[in-house]
Coordinates of N, CA and C in Angstrom, one line a residue:
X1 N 13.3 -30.7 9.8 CA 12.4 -29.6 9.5 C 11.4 -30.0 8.4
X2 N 9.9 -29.5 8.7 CA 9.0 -30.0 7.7 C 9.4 -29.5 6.3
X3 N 9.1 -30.1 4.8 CA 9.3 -29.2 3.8 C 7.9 -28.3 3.9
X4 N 8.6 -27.2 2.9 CA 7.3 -26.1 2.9 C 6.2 -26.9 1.9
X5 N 4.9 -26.4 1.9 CA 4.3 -26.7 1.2 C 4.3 -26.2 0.1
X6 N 3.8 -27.0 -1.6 CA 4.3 -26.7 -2.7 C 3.8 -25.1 -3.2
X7 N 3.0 -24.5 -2.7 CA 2.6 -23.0 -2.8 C 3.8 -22.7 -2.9
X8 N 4.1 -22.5 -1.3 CA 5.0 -21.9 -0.5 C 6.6 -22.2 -1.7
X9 N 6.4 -23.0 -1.6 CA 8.0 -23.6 -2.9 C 7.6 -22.6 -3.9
X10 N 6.7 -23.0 -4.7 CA 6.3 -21.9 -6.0 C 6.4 -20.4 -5.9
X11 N 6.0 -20.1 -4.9 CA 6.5 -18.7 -4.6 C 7.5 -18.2 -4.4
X12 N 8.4 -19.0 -3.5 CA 9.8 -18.3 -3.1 C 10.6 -18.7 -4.3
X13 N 10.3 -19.9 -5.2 CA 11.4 -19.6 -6.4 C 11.0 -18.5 -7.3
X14 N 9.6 -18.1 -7.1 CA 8.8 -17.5 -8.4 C 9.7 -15.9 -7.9
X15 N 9.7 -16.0 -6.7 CA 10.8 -14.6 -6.0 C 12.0 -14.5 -6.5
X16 N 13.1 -15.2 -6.8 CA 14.5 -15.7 -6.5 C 14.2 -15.3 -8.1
X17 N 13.4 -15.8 -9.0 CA 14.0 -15.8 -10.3 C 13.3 -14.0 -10.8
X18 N 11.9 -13.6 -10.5 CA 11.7 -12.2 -11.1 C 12.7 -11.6 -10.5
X19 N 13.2 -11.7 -9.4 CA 14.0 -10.5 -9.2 C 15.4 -10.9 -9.5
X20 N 15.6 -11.6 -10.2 CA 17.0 -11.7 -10.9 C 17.1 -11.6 -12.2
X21 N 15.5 -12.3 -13.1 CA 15.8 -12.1 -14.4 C 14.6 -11.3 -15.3
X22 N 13.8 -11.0 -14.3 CA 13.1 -9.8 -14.5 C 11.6 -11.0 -14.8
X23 N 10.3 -10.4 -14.7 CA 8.9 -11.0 -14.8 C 9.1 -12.1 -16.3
X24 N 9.6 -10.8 -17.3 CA 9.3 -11.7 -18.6 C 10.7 -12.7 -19.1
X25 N 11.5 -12.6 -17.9 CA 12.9 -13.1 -18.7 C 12.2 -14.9 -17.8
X26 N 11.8 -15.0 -17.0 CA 11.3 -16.4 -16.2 C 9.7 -16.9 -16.8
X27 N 10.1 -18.4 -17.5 CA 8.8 -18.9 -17.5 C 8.2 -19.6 -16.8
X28 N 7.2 -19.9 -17.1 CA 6.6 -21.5 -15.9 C 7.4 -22.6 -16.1
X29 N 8.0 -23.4 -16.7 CA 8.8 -24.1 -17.1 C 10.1 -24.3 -16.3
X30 N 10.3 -22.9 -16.0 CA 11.6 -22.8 -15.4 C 10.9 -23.0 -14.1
X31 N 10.0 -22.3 -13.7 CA 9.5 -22.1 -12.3 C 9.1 -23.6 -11.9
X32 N 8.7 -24.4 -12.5 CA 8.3 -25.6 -12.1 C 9.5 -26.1 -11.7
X33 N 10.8 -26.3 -13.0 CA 11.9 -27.2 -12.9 C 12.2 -26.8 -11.1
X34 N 12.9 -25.3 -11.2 CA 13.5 -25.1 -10.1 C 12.8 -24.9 -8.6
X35 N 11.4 -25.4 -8.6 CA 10.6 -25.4 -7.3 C 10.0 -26.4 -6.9
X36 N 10.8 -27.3 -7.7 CA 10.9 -29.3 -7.8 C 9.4 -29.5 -7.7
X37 N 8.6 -29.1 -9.0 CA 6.8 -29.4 -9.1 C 6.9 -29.9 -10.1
X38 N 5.6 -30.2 -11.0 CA 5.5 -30.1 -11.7 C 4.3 -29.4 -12.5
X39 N 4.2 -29.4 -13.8 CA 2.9 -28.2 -14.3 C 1.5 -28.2 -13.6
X40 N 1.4 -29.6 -13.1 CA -0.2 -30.0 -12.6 C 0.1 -29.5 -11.6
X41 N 0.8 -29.2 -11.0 CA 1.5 -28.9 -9.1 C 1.1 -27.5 -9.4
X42 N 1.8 -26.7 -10.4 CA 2.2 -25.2 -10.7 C 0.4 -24.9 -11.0
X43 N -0.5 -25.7 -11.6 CA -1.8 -25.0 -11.9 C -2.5 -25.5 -11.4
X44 N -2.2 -26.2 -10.6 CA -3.1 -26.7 -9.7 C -3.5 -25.5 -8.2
X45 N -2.3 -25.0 -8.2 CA -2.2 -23.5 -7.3 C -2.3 -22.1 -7.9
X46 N -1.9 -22.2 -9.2 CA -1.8 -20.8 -9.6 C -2.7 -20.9 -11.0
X47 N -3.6 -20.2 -11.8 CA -4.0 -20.2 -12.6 C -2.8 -19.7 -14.2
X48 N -2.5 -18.8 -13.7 CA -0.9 -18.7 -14.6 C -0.6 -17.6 -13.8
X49 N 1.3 -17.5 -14.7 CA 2.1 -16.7 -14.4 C 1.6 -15.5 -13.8
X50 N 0.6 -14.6 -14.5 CA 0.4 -13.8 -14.2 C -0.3 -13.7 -12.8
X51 N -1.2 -14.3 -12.4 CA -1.6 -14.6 -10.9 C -0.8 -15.1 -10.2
X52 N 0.3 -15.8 -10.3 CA 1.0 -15.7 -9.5 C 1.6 -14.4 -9.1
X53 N 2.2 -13.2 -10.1 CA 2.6 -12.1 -10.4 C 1.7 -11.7 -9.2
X54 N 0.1 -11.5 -9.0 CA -0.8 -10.8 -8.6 C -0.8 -11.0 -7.0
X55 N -0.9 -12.3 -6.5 CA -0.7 -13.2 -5.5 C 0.7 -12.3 -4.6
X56 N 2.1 -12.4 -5.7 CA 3.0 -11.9 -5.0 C 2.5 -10.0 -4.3
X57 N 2.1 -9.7 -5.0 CA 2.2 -8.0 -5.1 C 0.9 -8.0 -3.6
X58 N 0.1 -9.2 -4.0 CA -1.1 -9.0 -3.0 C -1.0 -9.2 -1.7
X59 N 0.0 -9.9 -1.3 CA 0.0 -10.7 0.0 C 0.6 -9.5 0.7
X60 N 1.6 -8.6 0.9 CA 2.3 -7.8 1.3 C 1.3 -6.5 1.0
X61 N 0.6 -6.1 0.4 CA -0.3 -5.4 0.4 C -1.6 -5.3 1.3
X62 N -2.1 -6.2 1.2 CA -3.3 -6.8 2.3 C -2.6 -6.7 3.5
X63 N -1.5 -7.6 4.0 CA -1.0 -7.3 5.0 C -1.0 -5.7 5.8
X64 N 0.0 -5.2 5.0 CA 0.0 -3.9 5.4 C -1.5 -3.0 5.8
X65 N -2.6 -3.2 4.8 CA -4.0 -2.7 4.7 C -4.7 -3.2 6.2
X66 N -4.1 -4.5 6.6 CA -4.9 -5.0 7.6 C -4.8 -4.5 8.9
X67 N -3.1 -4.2 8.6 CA -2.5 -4.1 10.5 C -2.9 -2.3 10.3
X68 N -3.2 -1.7 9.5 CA -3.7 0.1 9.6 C -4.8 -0.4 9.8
X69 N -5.6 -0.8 9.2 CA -7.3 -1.0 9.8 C -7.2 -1.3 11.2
X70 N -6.7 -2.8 11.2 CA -6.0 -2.9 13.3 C -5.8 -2.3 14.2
X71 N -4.6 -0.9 13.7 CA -4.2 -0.2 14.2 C -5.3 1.5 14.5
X72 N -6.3 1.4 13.4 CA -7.1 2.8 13.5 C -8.4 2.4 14.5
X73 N -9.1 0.8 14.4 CA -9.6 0.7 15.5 C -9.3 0.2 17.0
X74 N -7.9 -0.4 17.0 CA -8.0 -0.4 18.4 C -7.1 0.5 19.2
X75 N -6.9 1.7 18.4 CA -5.9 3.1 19.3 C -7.0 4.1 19.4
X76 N -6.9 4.8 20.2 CA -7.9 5.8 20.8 C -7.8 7.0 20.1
X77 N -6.3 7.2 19.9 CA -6.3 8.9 19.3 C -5.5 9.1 17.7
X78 N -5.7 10.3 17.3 CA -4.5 10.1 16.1 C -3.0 9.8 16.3
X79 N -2.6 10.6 17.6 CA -1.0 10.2 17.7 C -1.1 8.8 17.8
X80 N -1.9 8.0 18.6 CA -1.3 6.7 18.7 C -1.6 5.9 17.5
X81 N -2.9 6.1 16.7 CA -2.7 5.7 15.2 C -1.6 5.6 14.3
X82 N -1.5 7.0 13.9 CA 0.0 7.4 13.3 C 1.0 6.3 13.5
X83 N 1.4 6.4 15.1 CA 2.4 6.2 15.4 C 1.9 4.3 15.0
X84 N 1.1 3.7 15.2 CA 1.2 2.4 15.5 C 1.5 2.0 13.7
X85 N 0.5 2.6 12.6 CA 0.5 2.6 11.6 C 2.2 2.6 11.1
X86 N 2.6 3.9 11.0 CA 3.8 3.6 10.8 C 5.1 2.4 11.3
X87 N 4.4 1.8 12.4 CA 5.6 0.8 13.2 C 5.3 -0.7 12.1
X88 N 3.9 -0.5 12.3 CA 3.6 -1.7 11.2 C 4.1 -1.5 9.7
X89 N 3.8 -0.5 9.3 CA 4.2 -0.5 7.7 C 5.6 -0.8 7.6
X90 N 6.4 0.0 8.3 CA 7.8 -0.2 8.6 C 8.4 -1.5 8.5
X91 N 7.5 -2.3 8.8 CA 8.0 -3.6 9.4 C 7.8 -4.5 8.4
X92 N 6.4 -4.3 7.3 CA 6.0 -4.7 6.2 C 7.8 -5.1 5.6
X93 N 8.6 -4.0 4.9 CA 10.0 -4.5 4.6 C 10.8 -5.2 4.8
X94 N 11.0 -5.7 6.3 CA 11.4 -6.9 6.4 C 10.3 -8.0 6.6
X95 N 9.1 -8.3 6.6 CA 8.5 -9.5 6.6 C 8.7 -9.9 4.9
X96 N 7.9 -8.8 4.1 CA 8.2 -8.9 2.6 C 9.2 -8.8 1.7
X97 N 10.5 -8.3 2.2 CA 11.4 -7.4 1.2 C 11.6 -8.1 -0.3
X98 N 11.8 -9.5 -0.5 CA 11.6 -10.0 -1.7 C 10.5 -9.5 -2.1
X99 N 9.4 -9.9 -1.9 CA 8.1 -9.4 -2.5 C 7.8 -8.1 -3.2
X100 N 8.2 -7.3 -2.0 CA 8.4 -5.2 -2.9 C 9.3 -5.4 -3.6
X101 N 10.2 -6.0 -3.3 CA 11.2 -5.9 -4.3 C 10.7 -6.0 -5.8
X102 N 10.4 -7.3 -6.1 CA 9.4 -7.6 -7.2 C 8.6 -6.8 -7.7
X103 N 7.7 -6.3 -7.0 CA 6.6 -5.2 -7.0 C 6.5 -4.2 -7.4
X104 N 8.3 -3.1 -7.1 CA 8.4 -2.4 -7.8 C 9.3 -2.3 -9.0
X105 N 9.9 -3.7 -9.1 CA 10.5 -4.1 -10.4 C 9.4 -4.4 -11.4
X106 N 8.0 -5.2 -11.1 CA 7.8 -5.3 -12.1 C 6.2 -5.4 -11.8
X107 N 5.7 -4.5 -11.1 CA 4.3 -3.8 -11.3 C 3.7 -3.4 -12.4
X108 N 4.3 -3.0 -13.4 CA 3.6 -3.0 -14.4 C 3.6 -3.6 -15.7
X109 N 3.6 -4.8 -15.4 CA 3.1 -6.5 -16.2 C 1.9 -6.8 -15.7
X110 N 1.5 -6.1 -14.5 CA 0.1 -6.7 -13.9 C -0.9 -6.4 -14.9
X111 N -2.1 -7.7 -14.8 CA -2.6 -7.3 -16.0 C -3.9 -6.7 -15.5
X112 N -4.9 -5.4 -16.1 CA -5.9 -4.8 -15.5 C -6.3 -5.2 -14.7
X113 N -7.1 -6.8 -14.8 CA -7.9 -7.4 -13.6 C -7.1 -7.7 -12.6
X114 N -5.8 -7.8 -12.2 CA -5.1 -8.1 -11.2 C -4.6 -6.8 -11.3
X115 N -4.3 -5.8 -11.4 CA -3.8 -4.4 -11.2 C -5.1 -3.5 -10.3
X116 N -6.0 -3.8 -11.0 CA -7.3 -3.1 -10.6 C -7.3 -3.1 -9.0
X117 N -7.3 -4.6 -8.5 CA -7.5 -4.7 -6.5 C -6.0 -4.4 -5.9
X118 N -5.6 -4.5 -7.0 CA -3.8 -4.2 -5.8 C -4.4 -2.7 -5.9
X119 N -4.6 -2.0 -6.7 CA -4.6 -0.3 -6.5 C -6.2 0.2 -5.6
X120 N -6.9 -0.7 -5.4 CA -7.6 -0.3 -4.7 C -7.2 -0.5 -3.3
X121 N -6.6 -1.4 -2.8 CA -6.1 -1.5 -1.7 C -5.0 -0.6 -1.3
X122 N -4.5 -0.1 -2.3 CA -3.4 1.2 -2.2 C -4.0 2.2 -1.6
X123 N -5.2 2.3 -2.5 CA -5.9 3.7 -2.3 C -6.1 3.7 -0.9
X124 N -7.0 2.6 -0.5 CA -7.5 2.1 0.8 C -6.4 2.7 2.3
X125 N -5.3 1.9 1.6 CA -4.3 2.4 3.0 C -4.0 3.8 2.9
X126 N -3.9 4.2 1.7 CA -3.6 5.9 1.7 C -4.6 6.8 2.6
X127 N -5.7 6.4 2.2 CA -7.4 7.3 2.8 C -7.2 7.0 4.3
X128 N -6.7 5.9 4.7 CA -6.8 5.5 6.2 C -5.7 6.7 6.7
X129 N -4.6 6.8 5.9 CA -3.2 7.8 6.5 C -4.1 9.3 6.6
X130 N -4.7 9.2 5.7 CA -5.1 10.5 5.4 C -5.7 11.3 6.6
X131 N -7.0 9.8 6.6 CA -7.9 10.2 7.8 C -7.1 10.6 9.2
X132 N -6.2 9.3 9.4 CA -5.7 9.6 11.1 C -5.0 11.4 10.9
X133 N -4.3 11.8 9.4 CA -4.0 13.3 10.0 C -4.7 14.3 9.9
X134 N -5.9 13.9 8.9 CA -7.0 15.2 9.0 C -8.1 14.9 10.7
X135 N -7.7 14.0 11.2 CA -8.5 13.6 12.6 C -7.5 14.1 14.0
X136 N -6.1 14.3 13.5 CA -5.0 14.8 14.5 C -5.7 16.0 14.2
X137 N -5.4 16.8 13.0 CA -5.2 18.5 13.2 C -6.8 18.5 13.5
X138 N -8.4 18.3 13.4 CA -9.2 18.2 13.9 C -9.1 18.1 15.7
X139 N -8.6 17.6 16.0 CA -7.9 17.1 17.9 C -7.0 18.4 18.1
X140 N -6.7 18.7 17.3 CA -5.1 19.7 17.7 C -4.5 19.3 18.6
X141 N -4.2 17.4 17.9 CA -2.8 17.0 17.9 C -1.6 17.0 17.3
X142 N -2.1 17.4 16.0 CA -1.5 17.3 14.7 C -1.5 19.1 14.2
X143 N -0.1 19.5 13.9 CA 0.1 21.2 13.7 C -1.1 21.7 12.7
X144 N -2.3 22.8 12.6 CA -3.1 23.0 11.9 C -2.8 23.3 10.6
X145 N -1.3 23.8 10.1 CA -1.1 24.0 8.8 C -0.7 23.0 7.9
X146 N -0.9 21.9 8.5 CA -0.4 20.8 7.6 C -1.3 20.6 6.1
X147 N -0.8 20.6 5.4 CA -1.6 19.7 4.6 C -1.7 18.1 4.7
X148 N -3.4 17.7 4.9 CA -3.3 16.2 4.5 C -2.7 15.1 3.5
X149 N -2.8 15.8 2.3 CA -2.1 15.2 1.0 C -1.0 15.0 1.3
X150 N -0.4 15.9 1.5 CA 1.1 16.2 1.3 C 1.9 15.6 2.7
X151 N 1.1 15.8 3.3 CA 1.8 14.8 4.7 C 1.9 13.4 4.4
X152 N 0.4 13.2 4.1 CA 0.3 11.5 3.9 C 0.9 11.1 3.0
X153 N 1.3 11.8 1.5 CA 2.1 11.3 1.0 C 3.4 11.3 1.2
X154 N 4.2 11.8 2.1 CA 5.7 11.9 2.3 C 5.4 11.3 3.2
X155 N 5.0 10.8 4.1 CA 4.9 9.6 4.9 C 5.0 8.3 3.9
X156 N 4.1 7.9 2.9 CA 4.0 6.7 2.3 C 5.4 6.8 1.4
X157 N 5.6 7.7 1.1 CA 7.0 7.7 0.1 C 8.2 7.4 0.7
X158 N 8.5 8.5 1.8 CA 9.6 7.9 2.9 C 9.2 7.1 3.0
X159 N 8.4 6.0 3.4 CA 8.7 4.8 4.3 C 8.7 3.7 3.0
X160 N 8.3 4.2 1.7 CA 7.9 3.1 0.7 C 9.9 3.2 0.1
X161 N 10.5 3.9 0.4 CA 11.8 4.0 -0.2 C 12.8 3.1 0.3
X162 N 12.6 2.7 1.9 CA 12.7 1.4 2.7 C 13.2 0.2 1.9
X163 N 12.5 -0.1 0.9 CA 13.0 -1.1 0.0 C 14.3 -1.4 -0.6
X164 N 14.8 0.4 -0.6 CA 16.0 0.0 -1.6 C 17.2 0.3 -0.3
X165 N 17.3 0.6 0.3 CA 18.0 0.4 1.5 C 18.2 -0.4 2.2
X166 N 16.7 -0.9 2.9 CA 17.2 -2.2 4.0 C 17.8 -3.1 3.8
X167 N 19.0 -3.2 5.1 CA 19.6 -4.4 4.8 C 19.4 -5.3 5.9
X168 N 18.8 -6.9 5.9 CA 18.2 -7.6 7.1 C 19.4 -7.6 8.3
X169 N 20.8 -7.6 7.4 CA 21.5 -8.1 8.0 C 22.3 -6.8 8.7
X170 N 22.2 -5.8 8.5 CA 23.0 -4.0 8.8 C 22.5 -4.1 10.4
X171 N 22.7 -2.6 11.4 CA 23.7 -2.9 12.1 C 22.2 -2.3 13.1
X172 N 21.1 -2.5 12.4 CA 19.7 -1.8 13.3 C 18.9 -2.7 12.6
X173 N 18.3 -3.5 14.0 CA 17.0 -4.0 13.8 C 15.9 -3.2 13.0
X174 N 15.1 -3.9 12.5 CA 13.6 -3.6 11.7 C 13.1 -2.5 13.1
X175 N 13.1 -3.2 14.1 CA 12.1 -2.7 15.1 C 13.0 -1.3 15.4
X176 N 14.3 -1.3 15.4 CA 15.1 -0.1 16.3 C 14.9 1.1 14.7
X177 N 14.7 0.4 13.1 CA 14.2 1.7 12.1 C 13.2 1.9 12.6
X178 N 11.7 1.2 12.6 CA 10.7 1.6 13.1 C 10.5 2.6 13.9
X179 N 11.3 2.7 14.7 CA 11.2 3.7 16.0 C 12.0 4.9 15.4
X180 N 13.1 5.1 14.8 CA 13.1 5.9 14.4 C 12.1 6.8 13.4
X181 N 11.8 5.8 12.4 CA 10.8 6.4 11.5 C 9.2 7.2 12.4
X182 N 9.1 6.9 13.1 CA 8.3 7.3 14.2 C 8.3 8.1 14.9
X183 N 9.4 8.0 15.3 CA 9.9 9.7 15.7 C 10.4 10.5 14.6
X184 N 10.8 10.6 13.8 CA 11.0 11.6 13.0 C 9.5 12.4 12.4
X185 N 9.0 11.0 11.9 CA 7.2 12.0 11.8 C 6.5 12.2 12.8
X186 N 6.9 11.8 13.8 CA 5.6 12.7 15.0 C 6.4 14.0 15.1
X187 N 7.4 14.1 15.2 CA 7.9 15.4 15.5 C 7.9 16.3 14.2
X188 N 7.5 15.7 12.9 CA 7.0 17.0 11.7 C 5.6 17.0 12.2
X189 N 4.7 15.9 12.6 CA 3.4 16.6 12.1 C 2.7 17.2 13.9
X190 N 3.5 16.1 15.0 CA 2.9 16.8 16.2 C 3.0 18.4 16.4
X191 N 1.8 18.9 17.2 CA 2.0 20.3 17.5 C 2.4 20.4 18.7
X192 N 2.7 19.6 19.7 CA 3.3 19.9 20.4 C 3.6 18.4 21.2
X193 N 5.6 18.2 20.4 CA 6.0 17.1 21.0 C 6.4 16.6 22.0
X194 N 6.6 17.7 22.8 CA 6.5 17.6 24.0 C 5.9 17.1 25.0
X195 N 4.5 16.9 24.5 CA 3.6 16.5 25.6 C 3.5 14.9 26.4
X196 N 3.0 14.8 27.1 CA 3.0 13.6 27.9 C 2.9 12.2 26.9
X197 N 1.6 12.7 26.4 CA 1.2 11.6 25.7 C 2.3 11.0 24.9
X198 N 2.4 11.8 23.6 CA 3.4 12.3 22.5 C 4.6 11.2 22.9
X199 N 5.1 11.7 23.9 CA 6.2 11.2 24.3 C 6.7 10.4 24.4
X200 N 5.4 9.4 24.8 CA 5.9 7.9 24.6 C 6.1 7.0 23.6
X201 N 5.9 7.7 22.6 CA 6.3 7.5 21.0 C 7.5 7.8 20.5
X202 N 8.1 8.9 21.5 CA 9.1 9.2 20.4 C 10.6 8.5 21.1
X203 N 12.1 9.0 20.5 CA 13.3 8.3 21.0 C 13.3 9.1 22.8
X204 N 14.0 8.6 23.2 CA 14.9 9.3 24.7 C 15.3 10.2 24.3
X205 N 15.9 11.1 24.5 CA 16.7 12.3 24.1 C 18.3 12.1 24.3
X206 N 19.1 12.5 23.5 CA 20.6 12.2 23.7 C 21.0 12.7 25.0
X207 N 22.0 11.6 25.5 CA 22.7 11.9 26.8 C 23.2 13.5 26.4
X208 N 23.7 14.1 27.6 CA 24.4 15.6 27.2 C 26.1 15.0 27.6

């Protein structure tokens, strides 16, 4: 098997040690020793510690931002938005779980100019959730009393809580949470789940 390339090394130790000894307990020093580099290796990719910090929070961020953008142009309606959005974000936790992990251990070391684009990108995926449910209850696909705020945010919070729970190795695939997470919010925000469309989103119904 090829070795990873030295990024790739600097990262996954730069993972292994914040989330064990916190942002400021790990220096570059250590991060070199243990990602078998050396300092010219370490700044030759990273300008310092703190970009690396930035890099980590970023990569799992953009991701998620990309596959909602993906997902709002090539689905036709809000249910299938919704629904595809949430399969992807979902999934974000196990591609990244080290990474959030980090992220929300220690998000706020970021320093303004690297804090500034992670939060605009936040914003970014939030406005997109927003849109697909103020574009459902417009369709009256989506129940008309919803509030948009308040939906999209208990959407992003349930599924951002993912973090402290998943386990890679527990007894349901990423993809078989996904599907539940999917059906539980179509069926708060759908007006009627019943429908044809709808339907192919959500679980089978229990044997009787």
């Amino acid at each position: 098997m090829a070795e990873k390339p030295l990024r790739d090394r600097i990262i996954d130790t730069a993972l292994h040690l914040f989330e064990k000894y916190g942002y400021h307990g790990v220096t570059v020093d250590r991060i070199v020793a243990e990602s078998d580099t050396s300092k010219g290796g370490f700044y030759h990719n990273f300008k310092s510690k703190d970009e690396l910090l930035y890099h980590i929070h970023d990569v799992f961020i953009t991701y998620a931002l990309t596959k909602a953008q993906e997902a709002y142009e090539s689905c036709s309606t809000p249910t299938e938005r919704l629904y595809a959005i949430v399969q992807s974000f979902v999934k974000v936790f196990h591609l990244y779980k080290p990474h959030i992990t980090v992220f929300y251990q220690e998000s706020t070391y970021l320093k303004p100019e690297y804090a500034e684009p992670i939060n605009e990108k936040r914003e970014e995926f939030k406005q997109i959730i927003f849109r697909v449910i103020r574009e459902g209850i417009e369709a009256e696909e989506f129940r008309p009393e919803l509030s948009v705020e308040i939906a999209g945010m208990s959407i992003i919070g349930m599924v951002n809580w993912t973090y402290k729970w998943y386990n890679p190795d527990g007894p349901l695939s990423i993809e078989e949470i996904a599907a539940y997470f999917a059906d539980f919010i179509l069926h708060a925000v759908l007006r009627t789940p019943e429908n044809p469309t709808a339907a192919r989103f959500l679980l089978p119904p229990a044997a009787e």
